[in-house]
């Protein structure tokens, strides 16, 4: 006799987690799209902001825990409900405190201590850059490396399924953790989150941030691996031959921010490079549409979200030729060695000067998005992964 499967999505990330938070939004949409006649769905949230992204009529049970409780995920010590606005309480009358149950599959979009030891879990492994790029402090200092190693080793041993972003991501997992079962690793390429495509008045955003008529931009938190320093060195080179070049930087401050600011002062680029800080999805949408192009000199992979956003929003781009980036971007962008400011500079100049090339890249990006990176494709592939895992569990 057929039984409705109980599945649960754990949303722990918040907007401070950057790409993982953005990816979690896409996974949330895919989770909501799963057929309600086949699955009994519930979502565990650690931040009530997630409620704004969950339709009240989705028929999904919402469970809430305090985000700042250190043991709530790790040991199942769920705290009482936090303060939720009257409006949200009215919409989500089924909010309750999480409790242990006979869930058939638990889904974790990001690193989470619970996913270490649960066998009926589907866990996302976004990258293993702590192994492949150990020279960057954000993945090696303060015992971060050791914590990641313990986590991913346990995920490989115990999780029912593992989602990676690319074929290269799968290769990294297999060669890094001997004995992991290849059959439980599923490739689910990133897509741009839905909220990025809401209607926006670009003129309002342009005026708010005093954006120039022509500019390049880089959307990234100031982590060392994001390579703002290499980009600023490249702009200094470009400036010698293109005095009108303009670069807009968006994103929060982090461990390379001070060095980046010192370099801007050193080269006298205060009139050419502007930092506007963290901006909303709607504002980011507008910046993509207003920009001449997007530059991404990051050292990390295997793949990244900004090139997908650029392709989907009609913005030419140039990105690092590292890991799986060339396969991700195809013919919709330029590639460069992120260690070479001169090479970054040459690609910046091509974007800045070549109108015909930029037009062609926009066309290629939109076509590539439609062919490989739509929400329907992502949701469909996610459903197949869930069905495969539950079918395997049923047969065991």
mmCIF file with all atom_site columns, N, CA and C in Angstrom, residues 296-332:
data_model
loop_
_atom_site.group_PDB
_atom_site.id
_atom_site.type_symbol
_atom_site.label_atom_id
_atom_site.label_alt_id
_atom_site.label_comp_id
_atom_site.label_asym_id
_atom_site.label_entity_id
_atom_site.label_seq_id
_atom_site.pdbx_PDB_ins_code
_atom_site.Cartn_x
_atom_site.Cartn_y
_atom_site.Cartn_z
_atom_site.occupancy
_atom_site.B_iso_or_equiv
_atom_site.pdbx_formal_charge
_atom_site.auth_seq_id
_atom_site.auth_comp_id
_atom_site.auth_asym_id
_atom_site.auth_atom_id
_atom_site.pdbx_PDB_model_num
ATOM 1   N N  . UNK A 1 296 ? 34.514 38.646 -12.353 1.00 0.00 ? 296 UNK A N  1
ATOM 2   C CA . UNK A 1 296 ? 34.616 37.792 -11.172 1.00 0.00 ? 296 UNK A CA 1
ATOM 3   C C  . UNK A 1 296 ? 35.972 37.099 -11.147 1.00 0.00 ? 296 UNK A C  1
ATOM 4   N N  . UNK A 1 297 ? 36.941 37.641 -10.383 1.00 0.00 ? 297 UNK A N  1
ATOM 5   C CA . UNK A 1 297 ? 38.293 37.064 -10.346 1.00 0.00 ? 297 UNK A CA 1
ATOM 6   C C  . UNK A 1 297 ? 38.521 36.094 -9.184  1.00 0.00 ? 297 UNK A C  1
ATOM 7   N N  . UNK A 1 298 ? 37.481 35.451 -8.681  1.00 0.00 ? 298 UNK A N  1
ATOM 8   C CA . UNK A 1 298 ? 37.591 34.559 -7.533  1.00 0.00 ? 298 UNK A CA 1
ATOM 9   C C  . UNK A 1 298 ? 38.500 33.363 -7.811  1.00 0.00 ? 298 UNK A C  1
ATOM 10  N N  . UNK A 1 299 ? 39.147 32.891 -6.737  1.00 0.00 ? 299 UNK A N  1
ATOM 11  C CA . UNK A 1 299 ? 39.982 31.702 -6.835  1.00 0.00 ? 299 UNK A CA 1
ATOM 12  C C  . UNK A 1 299 ? 39.201 30.420 -6.533  1.00 0.00 ? 299 UNK A C  1
ATOM 13  N N  . UNK A 1 300 ? 37.975 30.542 -6.073  1.00 0.00 ? 300 UNK A N  1
ATOM 14  C CA . UNK A 1 300 ? 37.197 29.384 -5.631  1.00 0.00 ? 300 UNK A CA 1
ATOM 15  C C  . UNK A 1 300 ? 36.240 28.875 -6.706  1.00 0.00 ? 300 UNK A C  1
ATOM 16  N N  . UNK A 1 301 ? 35.867 27.629 -6.577  1.00 0.00 ? 301 UNK A N  1
ATOM 17  C CA . UNK A 1 301 ? 34.893 26.975 -7.422  1.00 0.00 ? 301 UNK A CA 1
ATOM 18  C C  . UNK A 1 301 ? 34.275 25.840 -6.620  1.00 0.00 ? 301 UNK A C  1
ATOM 19  N N  . UNK A 1 302 ? 33.838 24.750 -7.254  1.00 0.00 ? 302 UNK A N  1
ATOM 20  C CA . UNK A 1 302 ? 33.983 24.490 -8.690  1.00 0.00 ? 302 UNK A CA 1
ATOM 21  C C  . UNK A 1 302 ? 33.209 25.476 -9.579  1.00 0.00 ? 302 UNK A C  1
ATOM 22  N N  . UNK A 1 303 ? 31.959 25.844 -9.220  1.00 0.00 ? 303 UNK A N  1
ATOM 23  C CA . UNK A 1 303 ? 31.220 26.833 -9.997  1.00 0.00 ? 303 UNK A CA 1
ATOM 24  C C  . UNK A 1 303 ? 30.730 27.924 -9.046  1.00 0.00 ? 303 UNK A C  1
ATOM 25  N N  . UNK A 1 304 ? 30.144 28.975 -9.604  1.00 0.00 ? 304 UNK A N  1
ATOM 26  C CA . UNK A 1 304 ? 29.713 30.108 -8.797  1.00 0.00 ? 304 UNK A CA 1
ATOM 27  C C  . UNK A 1 304 ? 28.382 30.666 -9.291  1.00 0.00 ? 304 UNK A C  1
ATOM 28  N N  . UNK A 1 305 ? 27.721 31.433 -8.436  1.00 0.00 ? 305 UNK A N  1
ATOM 29  C CA . UNK A 1 305 ? 26.416 31.997 -8.775  1.00 0.00 ? 305 UNK A CA 1
ATOM 30  C C  . UNK A 1 305 ? 26.461 33.260 -9.646  1.00 0.00 ? 305 UNK A C  1
ATOM 31  N N  . UNK A 1 306 ? 27.362 34.228 -9.414  1.00 0.00 ? 306 UNK A N  1
ATOM 32  C CA . UNK A 1 306 ? 27.332 35.458 -10.218 1.00 0.00 ? 306 UNK A CA 1
ATOM 33  C C  . UNK A 1 306 ? 27.352 35.269 -11.728 1.00 0.00 ? 306 UNK A C  1
ATOM 34  N N  . UNK A 1 307 ? 28.143 34.324 -12.298 1.00 0.00 ? 307 UNK A N  1
ATOM 35  C CA . UNK A 1 307 ? 28.071 34.143 -13.757 1.00 0.00 ? 307 UNK A CA 1
ATOM 36  C C  . UNK A 1 307 ? 26.674 33.721 -14.226 1.00 0.00 ? 307 UNK A C  1
ATOM 37  N N  . UNK A 1 308 ? 25.980 32.912 -13.434 1.00 0.00 ? 308 UNK A N  1
ATOM 38  C CA . UNK A 1 308 ? 24.615 32.511 -13.783 1.00 0.00 ? 308 UNK A CA 1
ATOM 39  C C  . UNK A 1 308 ? 23.677 33.710 -13.746 1.00 0.00 ? 308 UNK A C  1
ATOM 40  N N  . UNK A 1 309 ? 23.858 34.565 -12.742 1.00 0.00 ? 309 UNK A N  1
ATOM 41  C CA . UNK A 1 309 ? 23.036 35.764 -12.628 1.00 0.00 ? 309 UNK A CA 1
ATOM 42  C C  . UNK A 1 309 ? 23.275 36.688 -13.810 1.00 0.00 ? 309 UNK A C  1
ATOM 43  N N  . UNK A 1 310 ? 24.545 36.856 -14.165 1.00 0.00 ? 310 UNK A N  1
ATOM 44  C CA . UNK A 1 310 ? 24.890 37.721 -15.288 1.00 0.00 ? 310 UNK A CA 1
ATOM 45  C C  . UNK A 1 310 ? 24.264 37.208 -16.592 1.00 0.00 ? 310 UNK A C  1
ATOM 46  N N  . UNK A 1 311 ? 24.398 35.911 -16.842 1.00 0.00 ? 311 UNK A N  1
ATOM 47  C CA . UNK A 1 311 ? 23.828 35.335 -18.059 1.00 0.00 ? 311 UNK A CA 1
ATOM 48  C C  . UNK A 1 311 ? 22.317 35.511 -18.105 1.00 0.00 ? 311 UNK A C  1
ATOM 49  N N  . UNK A 1 312 ? 21.663 35.275 -16.989 1.00 0.00 ? 312 UNK A N  1
ATOM 50  C CA . UNK A 1 312 ? 20.203 35.339 -16.946 1.00 0.00 ? 312 UNK A CA 1
ATOM 51  C C  . UNK A 1 312 ? 19.670 36.759 -17.074 1.00 0.00 ? 312 UNK A C  1
ATOM 52  N N  . UNK A 1 313 ? 20.464 37.750 -16.639 1.00 0.00 ? 313 UNK A N  1
ATOM 53  C CA . UNK A 1 313 ? 20.001 39.134 -16.647 1.00 0.00 ? 313 UNK A CA 1
ATOM 54  C C  . UNK A 1 313 ? 20.600 39.956 -17.788 1.00 0.00 ? 313 UNK A C  1
ATOM 55  N N  . UNK A 1 314 ? 21.236 39.287 -18.731 1.00 0.00 ? 314 UNK A N  1
ATOM 56  C CA . UNK A 1 314 ? 21.733 39.983 -19.911 1.00 0.00 ? 314 UNK A CA 1
ATOM 57  C C  . UNK A 1 314 ? 22.926 40.876 -19.655 1.00 0.00 ? 314 UNK A C  1
ATOM 58  N N  . UNK A 1 315 ? 23.874 40.393 -18.842 1.00 0.00 ? 315 UNK A N  1
ATOM 59  C CA . UNK A 1 315 ? 25.073 41.172 -18.526 1.00 0.00 ? 315 UNK A CA 1
ATOM 60  C C  . UNK A 1 315 ? 26.310 40.404 -18.979 1.00 0.00 ? 315 UNK A C  1
ATOM 61  N N  . UNK A 1 316 ? 27.112 40.956 -19.896 1.00 0.00 ? 316 UNK A N  1
ATOM 62  C CA . UNK A 1 316 ? 28.346 40.273 -20.310 1.00 0.00 ? 316 UNK A CA 1
ATOM 63  C C  . UNK A 1 316 ? 29.261 40.078 -19.105 1.00 0.00 ? 316 UNK A C  1
ATOM 64  N N  . UNK A 1 317 ? 30.089 39.045 -19.136 1.00 0.00 ? 317 UNK A N  1
ATOM 65  C CA . UNK A 1 317 ? 30.946 38.827 -17.969 1.00 0.00 ? 317 UNK A CA 1
ATOM 66  C C  . UNK A 1 317 ? 32.294 38.240 -18.352 1.00 0.00 ? 317 UNK A C  1
ATOM 67  N N  . UNK A 1 318 ? 33.241 38.416 -17.435 1.00 0.00 ? 318 UNK A N  1
ATOM 68  C CA . UNK A 1 318 ? 34.563 37.804 -17.540 1.00 0.00 ? 318 UNK A CA 1
ATOM 69  C C  . UNK A 1 318 ? 34.861 37.183 -16.189 1.00 0.00 ? 318 UNK A C  1
ATOM 70  N N  . UNK A 1 319 ? 35.280 35.913 -16.173 1.00 0.00 ? 319 UNK A N  1
ATOM 71  C CA . UNK A 1 319 ? 35.445 35.191 -14.909 1.00 0.00 ? 319 UNK A CA 1
ATOM 72  C C  . UNK A 1 319 ? 36.753 34.404 -14.894 1.00 0.00 ? 319 UNK A C  1
ATOM 73  N N  . UNK A 1 320 ? 37.141 33.997 -13.706 1.00 0.00 ? 320 UNK A N  1
ATOM 74  C CA . UNK A 1 320 ? 38.366 33.211 -13.526 1.00 0.00 ? 320 UNK A CA 1
ATOM 75  C C  . UNK A 1 320 ? 38.263 31.869 -14.237 1.00 0.00 ? 320 UNK A C  1
ATOM 76  N N  . UNK A 1 321 ? 39.335 31.488 -14.887 1.00 0.00 ? 321 UNK A N  1
ATOM 77  C CA . UNK A 1 321 ? 39.405 30.177 -15.544 1.00 0.00 ? 321 UNK A CA 1
ATOM 78  C C  . UNK A 1 321 ? 39.943 29.163 -14.542 1.00 0.00 ? 321 UNK A C  1
ATOM 79  N N  . UNK A 1 322 ? 39.110 28.856 -13.520 1.00 0.00 ? 322 UNK A N  1
ATOM 80  C CA . UNK A 1 322 ? 39.494 27.907 -12.474 1.00 0.00 ? 322 UNK A CA 1
ATOM 81  C C  . UNK A 1 322 ? 38.410 26.845 -12.330 1.00 0.00 ? 322 UNK A C  1
ATOM 82  N N  . UNK A 1 323 ? 38.829 25.645 -11.979 1.00 0.00 ? 323 UNK A N  1
ATOM 83  C CA . UNK A 1 323 ? 37.918 24.546 -11.661 1.00 0.00 ? 323 UNK A CA 1
ATOM 84  C C  . UNK A 1 323 ? 36.853 24.370 -12.751 1.00 0.00 ? 323 UNK A C  1
ATOM 85  N N  . UNK A 1 324 ? 35.567 24.460 -12.399 1.00 0.00 ? 324 UNK A N  1
ATOM 86  C CA . UNK A 1 324 ? 34.512 24.198 -13.372 1.00 0.00 ? 324 UNK A CA 1
ATOM 87  C C  . UNK A 1 324 ? 33.926 25.436 -14.019 1.00 0.00 ? 324 UNK A C  1
ATOM 88  N N  . UNK A 1 325 ? 34.625 26.578 -13.915 1.00 0.00 ? 325 UNK A N  1
ATOM 89  C CA . UNK A 1 325 ? 34.049 27.824 -14.400 1.00 0.00 ? 325 UNK A CA 1
ATOM 90  C C  . UNK A 1 325 ? 33.912 27.871 -15.920 1.00 0.00 ? 325 UNK A C  1
ATOM 91  N N  . UNK A 1 326 ? 34.876 27.320 -16.635 1.00 0.00 ? 326 UNK A N  1
ATOM 92  C CA . UNK A 1 326 ? 34.801 27.335 -18.099 1.00 0.00 ? 326 UNK A CA 1
ATOM 93  C C  . UNK A 1 326 ? 33.598 26.530 -18.582 1.00 0.00 ? 326 UNK A C  1
ATOM 94  N N  . UNK A 1 327 ? 33.356 25.381 -17.960 1.00 0.00 ? 327 UNK A N  1
ATOM 95  C CA . UNK A 1 327 ? 32.199 24.555 -18.345 1.00 0.00 ? 327 UNK A CA 1
ATOM 96  C C  . UNK A 1 327 ? 30.897 25.236 -17.973 1.00 0.00 ? 327 UNK A C  1
ATOM 97  N N  . UNK A 1 328 ? 30.886 25.976 -16.870 1.00 0.00 ? 328 UNK A N  1
ATOM 98  C CA . UNK A 1 328 ? 29.664 26.652 -16.446 1.00 0.00 ? 328 UNK A CA 1
ATOM 99  C C  . UNK A 1 328 ? 29.290 27.781 -17.399 1.00 0.00 ? 328 UNK A C  1
ATOM 100 N N  . UNK A 1 329 ? 30.263 28.578 -17.804 1.00 0.00 ? 329 UNK A N  1
ATOM 101 C CA . UNK A 1 329 ? 29.958 29.782 -18.567 1.00 0.00 ? 329 UNK A CA 1
ATOM 102 C C  . UNK A 1 329 ? 29.909 29.537 -20.075 1.00 0.00 ? 329 UNK A C  1
ATOM 103 N N  . UNK A 1 330 ? 30.565 28.501 -20.555 1.00 0.00 ? 330 UNK A N  1
ATOM 104 C CA . UNK A 1 330 ? 30.520 28.194 -21.984 1.00 0.00 ? 330 UNK A CA 1
ATOM 105 C C  . UNK A 1 330 ? 30.949 29.362 -22.854 1.00 0.00 ? 330 UNK A C  1
ATOM 106 N N  . UNK A 1 331 ? 30.131 29.694 -23.860 1.00 0.00 ? 331 UNK A N  1
ATOM 107 C CA . UNK A 1 331 ? 30.462 30.781 -24.787 1.00 0.00 ? 331 UNK A CA 1
ATOM 108 C C  . UNK A 1 331 ? 29.818 32.105 -24.387 1.00 0.00 ? 331 UNK A C  1
ATOM 109 N N  . UNK A 1 332 ? 29.401 32.200 -23.120 1.00 0.00 ? 332 UNK A N  1
ATOM 110 C CA . UNK A 1 332 ? 28.675 33.393 -22.678 1.00 0.00 ? 332 UNK A CA 1
ATOM 111 C C  . UNK A 1 332 ? 29.554 34.365 -21.899 1.00 0.00 ? 332 UNK A C  1
#
